[in-house]
PDB file of C-alpha atoms in Angstrom:
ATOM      1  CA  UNK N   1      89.551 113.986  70.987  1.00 64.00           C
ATOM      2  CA  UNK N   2      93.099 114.257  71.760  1.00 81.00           C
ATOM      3  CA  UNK N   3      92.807 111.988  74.694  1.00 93.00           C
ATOM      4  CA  UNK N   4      95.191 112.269  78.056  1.00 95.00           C
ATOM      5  CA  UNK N   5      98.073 114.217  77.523  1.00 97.00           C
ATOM      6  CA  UNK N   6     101.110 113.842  79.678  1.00 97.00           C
ATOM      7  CA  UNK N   7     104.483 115.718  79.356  1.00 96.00           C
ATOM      8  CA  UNK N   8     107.455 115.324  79.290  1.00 97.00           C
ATOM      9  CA  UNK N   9     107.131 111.990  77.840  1.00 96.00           C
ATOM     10  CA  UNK N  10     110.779 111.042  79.503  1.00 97.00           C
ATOM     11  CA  UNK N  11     113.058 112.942  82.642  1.00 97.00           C
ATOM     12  CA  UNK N  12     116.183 112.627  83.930  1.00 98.00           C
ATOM     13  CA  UNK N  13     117.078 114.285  86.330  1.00 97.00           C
ATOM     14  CA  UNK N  14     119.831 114.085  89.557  1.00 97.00           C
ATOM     15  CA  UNK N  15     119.019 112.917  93.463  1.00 97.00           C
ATOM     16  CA  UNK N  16     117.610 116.147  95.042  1.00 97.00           C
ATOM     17  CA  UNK N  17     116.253 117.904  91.895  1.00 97.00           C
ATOM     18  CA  UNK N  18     112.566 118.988  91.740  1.00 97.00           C
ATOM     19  CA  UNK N  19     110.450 117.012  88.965  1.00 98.00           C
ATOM     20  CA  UNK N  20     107.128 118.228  87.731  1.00 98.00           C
ATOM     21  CA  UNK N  21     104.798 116.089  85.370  1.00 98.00           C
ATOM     22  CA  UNK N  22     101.916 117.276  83.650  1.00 98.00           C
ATOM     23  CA  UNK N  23      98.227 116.131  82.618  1.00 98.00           C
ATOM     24  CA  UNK N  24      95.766 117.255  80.287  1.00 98.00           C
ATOM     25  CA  UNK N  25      92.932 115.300  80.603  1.00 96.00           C
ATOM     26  CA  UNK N  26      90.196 114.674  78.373  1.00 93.00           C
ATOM     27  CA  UNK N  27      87.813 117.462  77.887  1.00 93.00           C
ATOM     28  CA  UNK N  28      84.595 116.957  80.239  1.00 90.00           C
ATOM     29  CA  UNK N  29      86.478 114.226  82.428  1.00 91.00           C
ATOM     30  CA  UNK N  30      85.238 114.705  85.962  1.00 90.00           C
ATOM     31  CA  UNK N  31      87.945 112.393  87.589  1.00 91.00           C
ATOM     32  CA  UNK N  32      91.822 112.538  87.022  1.00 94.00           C
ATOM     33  CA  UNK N  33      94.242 109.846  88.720  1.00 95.00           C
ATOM     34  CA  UNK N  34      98.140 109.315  89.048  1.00 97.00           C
ATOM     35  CA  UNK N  35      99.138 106.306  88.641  1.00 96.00           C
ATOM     36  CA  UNK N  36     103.152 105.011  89.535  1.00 96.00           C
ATOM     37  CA  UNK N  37     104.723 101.914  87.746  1.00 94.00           C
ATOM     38  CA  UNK N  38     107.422  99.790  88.721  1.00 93.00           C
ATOM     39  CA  UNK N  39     108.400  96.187  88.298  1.00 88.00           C
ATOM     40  CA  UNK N  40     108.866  95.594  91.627  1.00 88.00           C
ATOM     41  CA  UNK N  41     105.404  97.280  93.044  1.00 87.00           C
ATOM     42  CA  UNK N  42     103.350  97.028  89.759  1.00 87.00           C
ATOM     43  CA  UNK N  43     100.473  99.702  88.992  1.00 90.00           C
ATOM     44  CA  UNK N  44     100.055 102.097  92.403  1.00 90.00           C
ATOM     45  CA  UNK N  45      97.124 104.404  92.482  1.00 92.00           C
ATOM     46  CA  UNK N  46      98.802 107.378  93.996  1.00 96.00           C
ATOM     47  CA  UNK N  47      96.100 110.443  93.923  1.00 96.00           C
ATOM     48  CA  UNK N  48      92.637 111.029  92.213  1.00 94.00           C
ATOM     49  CA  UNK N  49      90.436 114.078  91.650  1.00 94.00           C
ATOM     50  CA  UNK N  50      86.666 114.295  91.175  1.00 92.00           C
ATOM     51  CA  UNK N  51      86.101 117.947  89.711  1.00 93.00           C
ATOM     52  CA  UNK N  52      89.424 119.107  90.265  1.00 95.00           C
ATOM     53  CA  UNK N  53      88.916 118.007  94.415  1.00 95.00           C
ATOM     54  CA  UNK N  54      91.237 115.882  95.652  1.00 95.00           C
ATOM     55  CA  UNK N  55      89.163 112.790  96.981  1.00 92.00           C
ATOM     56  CA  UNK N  56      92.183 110.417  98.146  1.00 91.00           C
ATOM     57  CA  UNK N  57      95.753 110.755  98.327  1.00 93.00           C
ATOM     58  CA  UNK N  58      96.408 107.794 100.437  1.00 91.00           C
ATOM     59  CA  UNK N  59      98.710 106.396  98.175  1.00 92.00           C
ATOM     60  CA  UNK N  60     101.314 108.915  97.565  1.00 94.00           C
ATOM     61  CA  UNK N  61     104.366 107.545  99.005  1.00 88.00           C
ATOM     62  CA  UNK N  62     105.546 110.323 101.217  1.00 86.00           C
ATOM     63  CA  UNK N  63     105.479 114.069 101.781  1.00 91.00           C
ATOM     64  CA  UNK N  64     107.926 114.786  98.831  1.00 96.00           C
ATOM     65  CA  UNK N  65     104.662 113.871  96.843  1.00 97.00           C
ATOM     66  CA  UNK N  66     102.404 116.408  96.131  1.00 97.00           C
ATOM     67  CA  UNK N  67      99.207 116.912  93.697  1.00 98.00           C
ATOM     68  CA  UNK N  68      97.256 119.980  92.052  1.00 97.00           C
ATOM     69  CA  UNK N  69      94.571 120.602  89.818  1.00 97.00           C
ATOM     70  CA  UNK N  70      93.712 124.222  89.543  1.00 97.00           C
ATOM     71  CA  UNK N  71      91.295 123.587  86.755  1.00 95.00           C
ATOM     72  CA  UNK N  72      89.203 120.991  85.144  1.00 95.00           C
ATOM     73  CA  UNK N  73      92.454 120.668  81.916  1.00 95.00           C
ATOM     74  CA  UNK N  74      95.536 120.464  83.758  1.00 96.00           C
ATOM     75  CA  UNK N  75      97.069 118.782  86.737  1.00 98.00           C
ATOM     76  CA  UNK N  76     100.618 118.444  88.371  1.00 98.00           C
ATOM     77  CA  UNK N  77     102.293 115.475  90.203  1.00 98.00           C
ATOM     78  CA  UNK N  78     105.314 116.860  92.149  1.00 98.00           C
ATOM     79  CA  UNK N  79     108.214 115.617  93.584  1.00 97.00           C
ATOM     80  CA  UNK N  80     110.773 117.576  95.619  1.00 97.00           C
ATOM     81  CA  UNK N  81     113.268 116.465  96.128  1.00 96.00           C
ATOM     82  CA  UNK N  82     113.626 113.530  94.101  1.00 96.00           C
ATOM     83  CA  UNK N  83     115.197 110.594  94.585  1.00 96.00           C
ATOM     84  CA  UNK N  84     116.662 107.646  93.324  1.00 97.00           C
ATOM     85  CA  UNK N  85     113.849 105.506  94.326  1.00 95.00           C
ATOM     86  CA  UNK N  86     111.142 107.488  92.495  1.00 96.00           C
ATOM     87  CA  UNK N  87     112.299 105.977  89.365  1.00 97.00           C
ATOM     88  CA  UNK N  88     109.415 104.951  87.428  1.00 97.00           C
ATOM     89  CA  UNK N  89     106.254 105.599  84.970  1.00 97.00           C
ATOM     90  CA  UNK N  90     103.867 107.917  86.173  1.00 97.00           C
ATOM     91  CA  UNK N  91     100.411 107.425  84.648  1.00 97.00           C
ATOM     92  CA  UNK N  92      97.856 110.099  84.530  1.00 97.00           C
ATOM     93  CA  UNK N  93      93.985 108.765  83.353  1.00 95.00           C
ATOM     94  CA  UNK N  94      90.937 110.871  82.985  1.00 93.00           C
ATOM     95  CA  UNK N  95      87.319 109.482  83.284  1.00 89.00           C
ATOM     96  CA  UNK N  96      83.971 110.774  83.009  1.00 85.00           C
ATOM     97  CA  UNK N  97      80.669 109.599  85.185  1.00 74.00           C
ATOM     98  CA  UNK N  98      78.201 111.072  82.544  1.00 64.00           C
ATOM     99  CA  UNK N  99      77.374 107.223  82.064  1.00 55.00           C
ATOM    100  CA  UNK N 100      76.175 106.452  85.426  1.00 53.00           C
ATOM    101  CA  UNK N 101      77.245 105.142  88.562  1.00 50.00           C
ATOM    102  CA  UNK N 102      78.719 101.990  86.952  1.00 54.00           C
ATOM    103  CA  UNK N 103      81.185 101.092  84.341  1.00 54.00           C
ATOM    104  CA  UNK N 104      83.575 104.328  84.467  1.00 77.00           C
ATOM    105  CA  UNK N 105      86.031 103.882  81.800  1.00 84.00           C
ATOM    106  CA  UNK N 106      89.490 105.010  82.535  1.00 89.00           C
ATOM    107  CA  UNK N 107      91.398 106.014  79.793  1.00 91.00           C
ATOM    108  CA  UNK N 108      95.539 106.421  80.076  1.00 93.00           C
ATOM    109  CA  UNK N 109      97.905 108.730  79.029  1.00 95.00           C
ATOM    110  CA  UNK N 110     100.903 107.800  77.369  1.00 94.00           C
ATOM    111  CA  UNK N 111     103.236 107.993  80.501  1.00 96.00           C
ATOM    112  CA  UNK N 112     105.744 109.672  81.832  1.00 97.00           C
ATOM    113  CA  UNK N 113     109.328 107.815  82.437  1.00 97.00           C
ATOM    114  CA  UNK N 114     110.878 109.102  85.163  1.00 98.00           C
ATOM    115  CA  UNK N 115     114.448 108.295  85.804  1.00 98.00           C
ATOM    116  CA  UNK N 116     116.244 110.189  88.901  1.00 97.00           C
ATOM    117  CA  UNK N 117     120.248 109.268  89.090  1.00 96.00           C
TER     118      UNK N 117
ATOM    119  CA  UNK R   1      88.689  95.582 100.995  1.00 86.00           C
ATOM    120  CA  UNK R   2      87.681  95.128  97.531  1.00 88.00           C
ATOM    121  CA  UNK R   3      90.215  93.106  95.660  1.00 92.00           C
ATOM    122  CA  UNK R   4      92.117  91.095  92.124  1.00 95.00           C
ATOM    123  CA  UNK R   5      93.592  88.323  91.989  1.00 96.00           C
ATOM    124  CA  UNK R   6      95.185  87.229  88.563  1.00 95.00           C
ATOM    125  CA  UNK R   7      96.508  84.362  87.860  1.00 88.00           C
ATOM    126  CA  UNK R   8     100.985  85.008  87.440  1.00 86.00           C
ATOM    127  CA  UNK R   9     102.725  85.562  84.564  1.00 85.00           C
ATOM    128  CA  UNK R  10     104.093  85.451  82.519  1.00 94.00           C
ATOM    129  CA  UNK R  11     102.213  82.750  79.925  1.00 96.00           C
ATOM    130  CA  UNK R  12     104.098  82.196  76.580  1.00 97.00           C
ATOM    131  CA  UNK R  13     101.933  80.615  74.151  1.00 97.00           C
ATOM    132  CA  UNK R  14     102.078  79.717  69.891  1.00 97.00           C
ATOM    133  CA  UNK R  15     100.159  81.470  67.464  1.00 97.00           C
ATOM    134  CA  UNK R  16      96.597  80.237  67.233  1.00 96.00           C
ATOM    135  CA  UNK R  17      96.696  78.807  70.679  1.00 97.00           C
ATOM    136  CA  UNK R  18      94.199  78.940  72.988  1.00 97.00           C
ATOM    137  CA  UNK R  19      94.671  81.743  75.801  1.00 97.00           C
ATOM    138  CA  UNK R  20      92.749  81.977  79.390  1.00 97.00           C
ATOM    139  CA  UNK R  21      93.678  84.430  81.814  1.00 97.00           C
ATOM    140  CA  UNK R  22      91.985  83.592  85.238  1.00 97.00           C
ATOM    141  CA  UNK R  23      91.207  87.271  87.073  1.00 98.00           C
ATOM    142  CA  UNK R  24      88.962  86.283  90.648  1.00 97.00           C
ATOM    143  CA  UNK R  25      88.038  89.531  92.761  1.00 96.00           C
ATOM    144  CA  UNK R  26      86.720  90.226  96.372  1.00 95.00           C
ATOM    145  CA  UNK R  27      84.032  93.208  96.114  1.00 91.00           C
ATOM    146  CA  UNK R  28      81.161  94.310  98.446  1.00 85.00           C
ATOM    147  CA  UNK R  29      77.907  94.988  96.436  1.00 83.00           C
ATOM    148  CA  UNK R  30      77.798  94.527  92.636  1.00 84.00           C
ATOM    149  CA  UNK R  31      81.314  95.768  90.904  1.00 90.00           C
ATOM    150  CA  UNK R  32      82.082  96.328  87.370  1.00 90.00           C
ATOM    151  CA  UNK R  33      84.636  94.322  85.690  1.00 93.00           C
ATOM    152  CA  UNK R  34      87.118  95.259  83.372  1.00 94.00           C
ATOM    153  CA  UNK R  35      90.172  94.106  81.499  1.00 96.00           C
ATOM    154  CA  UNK R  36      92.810  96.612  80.363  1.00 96.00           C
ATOM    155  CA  UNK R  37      95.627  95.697  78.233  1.00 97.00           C
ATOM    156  CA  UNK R  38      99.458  97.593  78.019  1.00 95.00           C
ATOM    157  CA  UNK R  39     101.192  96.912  75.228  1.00 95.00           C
ATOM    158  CA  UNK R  40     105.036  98.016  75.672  1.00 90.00           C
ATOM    159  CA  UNK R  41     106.000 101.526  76.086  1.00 87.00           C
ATOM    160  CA  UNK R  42     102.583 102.651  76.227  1.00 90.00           C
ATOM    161  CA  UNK R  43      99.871 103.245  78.570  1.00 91.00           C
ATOM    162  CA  UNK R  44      96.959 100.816  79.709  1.00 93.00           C
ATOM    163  CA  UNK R  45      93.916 100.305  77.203  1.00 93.00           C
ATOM    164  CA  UNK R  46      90.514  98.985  78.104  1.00 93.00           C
ATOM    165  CA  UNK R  47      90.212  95.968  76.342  1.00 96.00           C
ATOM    166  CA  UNK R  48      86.237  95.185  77.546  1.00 95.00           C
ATOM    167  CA  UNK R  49      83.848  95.420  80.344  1.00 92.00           C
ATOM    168  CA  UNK R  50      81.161  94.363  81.933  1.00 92.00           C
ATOM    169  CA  UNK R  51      78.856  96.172  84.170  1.00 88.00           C
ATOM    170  CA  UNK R  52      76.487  93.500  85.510  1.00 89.00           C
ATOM    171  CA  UNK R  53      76.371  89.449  86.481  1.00 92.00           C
ATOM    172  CA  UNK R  54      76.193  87.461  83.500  1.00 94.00           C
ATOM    173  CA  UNK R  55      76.910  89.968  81.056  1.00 93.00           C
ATOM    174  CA  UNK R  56      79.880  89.111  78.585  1.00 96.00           C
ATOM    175  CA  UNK R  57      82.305  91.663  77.251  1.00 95.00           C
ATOM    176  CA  UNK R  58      83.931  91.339  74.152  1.00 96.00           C
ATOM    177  CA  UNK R  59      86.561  93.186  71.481  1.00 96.00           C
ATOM    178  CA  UNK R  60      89.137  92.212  69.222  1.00 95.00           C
ATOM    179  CA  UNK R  61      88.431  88.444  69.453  1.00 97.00           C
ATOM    180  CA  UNK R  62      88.781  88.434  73.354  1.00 98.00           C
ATOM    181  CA  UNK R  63      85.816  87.970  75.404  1.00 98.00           C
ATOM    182  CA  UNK R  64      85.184  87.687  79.580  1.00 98.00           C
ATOM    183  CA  UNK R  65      81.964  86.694  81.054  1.00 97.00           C
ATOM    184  CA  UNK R  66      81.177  88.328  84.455  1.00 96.00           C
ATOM    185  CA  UNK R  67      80.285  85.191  87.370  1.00 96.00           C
ATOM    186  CA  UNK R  68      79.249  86.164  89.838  1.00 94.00           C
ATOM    187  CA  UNK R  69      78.407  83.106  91.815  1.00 94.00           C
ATOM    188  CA  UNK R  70      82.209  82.543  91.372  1.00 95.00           C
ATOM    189  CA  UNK R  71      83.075  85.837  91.738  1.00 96.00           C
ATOM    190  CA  UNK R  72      85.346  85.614  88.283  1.00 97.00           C
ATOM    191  CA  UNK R  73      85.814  87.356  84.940  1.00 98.00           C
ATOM    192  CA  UNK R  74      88.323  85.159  82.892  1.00 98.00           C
ATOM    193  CA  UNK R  75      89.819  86.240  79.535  1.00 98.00           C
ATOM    194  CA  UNK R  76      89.625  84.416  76.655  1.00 98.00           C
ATOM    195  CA  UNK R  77      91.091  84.244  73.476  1.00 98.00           C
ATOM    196  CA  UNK R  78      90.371  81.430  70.596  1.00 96.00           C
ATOM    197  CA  UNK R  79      93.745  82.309  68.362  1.00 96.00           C
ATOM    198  CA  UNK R  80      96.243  84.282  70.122  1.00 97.00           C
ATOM    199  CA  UNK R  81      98.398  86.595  67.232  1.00 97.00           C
ATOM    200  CA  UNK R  82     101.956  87.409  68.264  1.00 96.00           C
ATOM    201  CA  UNK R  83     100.591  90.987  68.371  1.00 96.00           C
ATOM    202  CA  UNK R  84      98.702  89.804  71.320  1.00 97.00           C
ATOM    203  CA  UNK R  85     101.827  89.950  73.102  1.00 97.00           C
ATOM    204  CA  UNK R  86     101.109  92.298  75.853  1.00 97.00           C
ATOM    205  CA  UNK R  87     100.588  92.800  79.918  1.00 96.00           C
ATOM    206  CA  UNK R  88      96.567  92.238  80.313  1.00 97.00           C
ATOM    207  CA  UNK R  89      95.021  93.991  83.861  1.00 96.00           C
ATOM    208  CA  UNK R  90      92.048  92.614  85.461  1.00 96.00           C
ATOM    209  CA  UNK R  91      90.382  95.541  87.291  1.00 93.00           C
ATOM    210  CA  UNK R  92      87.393  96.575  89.406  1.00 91.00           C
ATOM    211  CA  UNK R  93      85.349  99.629  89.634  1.00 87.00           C
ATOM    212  CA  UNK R  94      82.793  99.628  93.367  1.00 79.00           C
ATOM    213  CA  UNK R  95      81.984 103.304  93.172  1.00 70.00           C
ATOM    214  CA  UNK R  96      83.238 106.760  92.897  1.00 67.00           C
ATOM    215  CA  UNK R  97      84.990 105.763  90.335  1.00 73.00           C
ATOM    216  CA  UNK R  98      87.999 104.316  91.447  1.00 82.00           C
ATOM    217  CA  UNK R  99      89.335 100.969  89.824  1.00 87.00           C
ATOM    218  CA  UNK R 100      91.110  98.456  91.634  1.00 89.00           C
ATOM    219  CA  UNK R 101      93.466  97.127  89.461  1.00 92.00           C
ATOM    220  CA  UNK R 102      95.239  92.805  89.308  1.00 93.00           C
ATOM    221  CA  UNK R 103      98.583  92.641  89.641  1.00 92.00           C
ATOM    222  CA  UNK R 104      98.822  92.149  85.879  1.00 94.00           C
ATOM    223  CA  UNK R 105      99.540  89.143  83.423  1.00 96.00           C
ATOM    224  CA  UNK R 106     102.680  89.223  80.759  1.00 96.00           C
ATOM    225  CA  UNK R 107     101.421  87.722  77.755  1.00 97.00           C
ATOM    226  CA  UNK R 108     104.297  86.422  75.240  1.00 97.00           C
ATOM    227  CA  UNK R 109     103.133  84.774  72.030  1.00 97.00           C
ATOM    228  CA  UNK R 110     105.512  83.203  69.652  1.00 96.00           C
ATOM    229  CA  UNK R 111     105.462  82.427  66.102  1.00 95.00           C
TER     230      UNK R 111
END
């Protein structure tokens, strides 16, 4: 398997601009979560899916956030408009709960680094 | 709420030395435990788990034994290599999925 796929791998963009990042995640992976990473607030759970549903979003930082997943192979994170502050790595995982209840395995994409001037 | 606590970063240690990394939690029920590890410019990793009280996860030399009458899952190493070097994440998991992840430990090992 390919694993999580995330693109772009790196954006800059300018104050104000619209950013989209994307997620593939693995095939038959009933749950997809964003992730955010910064050195100041560490690893933030911002949105997950369970079969393409949201189930909680109370971590996205504000209304410029917002989260799709029209299908069960692609999702969006989207900011608009950006800002300086949104600066960071954006981390999309993928799990599957074929194994039971217990022990869900996350498994990461490669990230997406985010810089907004 | 369920909850991590690791113990702060970051720890710089020699080759071969011994590593611990203390990871204490807060959880209603009976949690799994995992460790994830992030080595630089790339995503997070599951390193080992374990799903039940008792049991002991182990890979690449590193191993964590799930207390639950202390409500820990330490990580140990017996020879740290300098490509050990790495942030290592203590996480959760209560139900539906979700993990709930430490605050994360830098790991620096030197030659």
């Amino acid at each position: 398997d390919a694993g999580v796929i995330q693109s772009p791998r790196h954006e800059v963009t300018e104050m104000g601009q619209e950013v989209t990042l994307r997620c593939k995640p693995i095939s038959g992976h009933d749950y997809l979560f964003w992730y955010r990473q910064t050195m100041m607030r560490g690893l933030e759970l911002l949105i997950y899916f369970n079969n393409n549903v949201p189930i909680d979003d109370s971590g996205m930082p504000e209304d410029r956030f917002s989260a799709k997943m029209p299908n069960a192979s692609f999702s969006t994170l989207k900011i608009q408009p950006s800002e300086p502050r949104d600066s960071a790595v954006y981390f999309c995982a993928s799990s599957n709960t074929f194994s039971g209840p217990k022990g869900y395995t996350q498994y990461f994409g490669p990230g997406t680094r985010l810089t907004v001037l | 709420g369920d909850s991590v606590t690791q113990m702060e970063g970051p720890v710089t240690l020699s080759e071969e030395a011994f590593l611990t990394i203390n990871c204490t939690y807060t959880a209603t029920g009976y949690p799994s435990l995992f460790w994830y590890v992030q080595y630089p410019g790339e995503g997070l990793q599951l390193l080992l788990k374990a799903t039940k009280a008792d049991d002991k996860g182990s890979n690449k030399g590193f191993e964590a034994t799930y207390r639950k009458e202390t409500t820990s899952f330490h990580l140990e190493k017996g020879s740290v290599q300098v490509s050990d070097s790495a942030v290592y994440f203590c996480a959760l998991s209560n139900q539906g999925g979700k993990l709930i992840f430490g605050q994360g430990t830098e790991l620096s090992v030197k030659p």
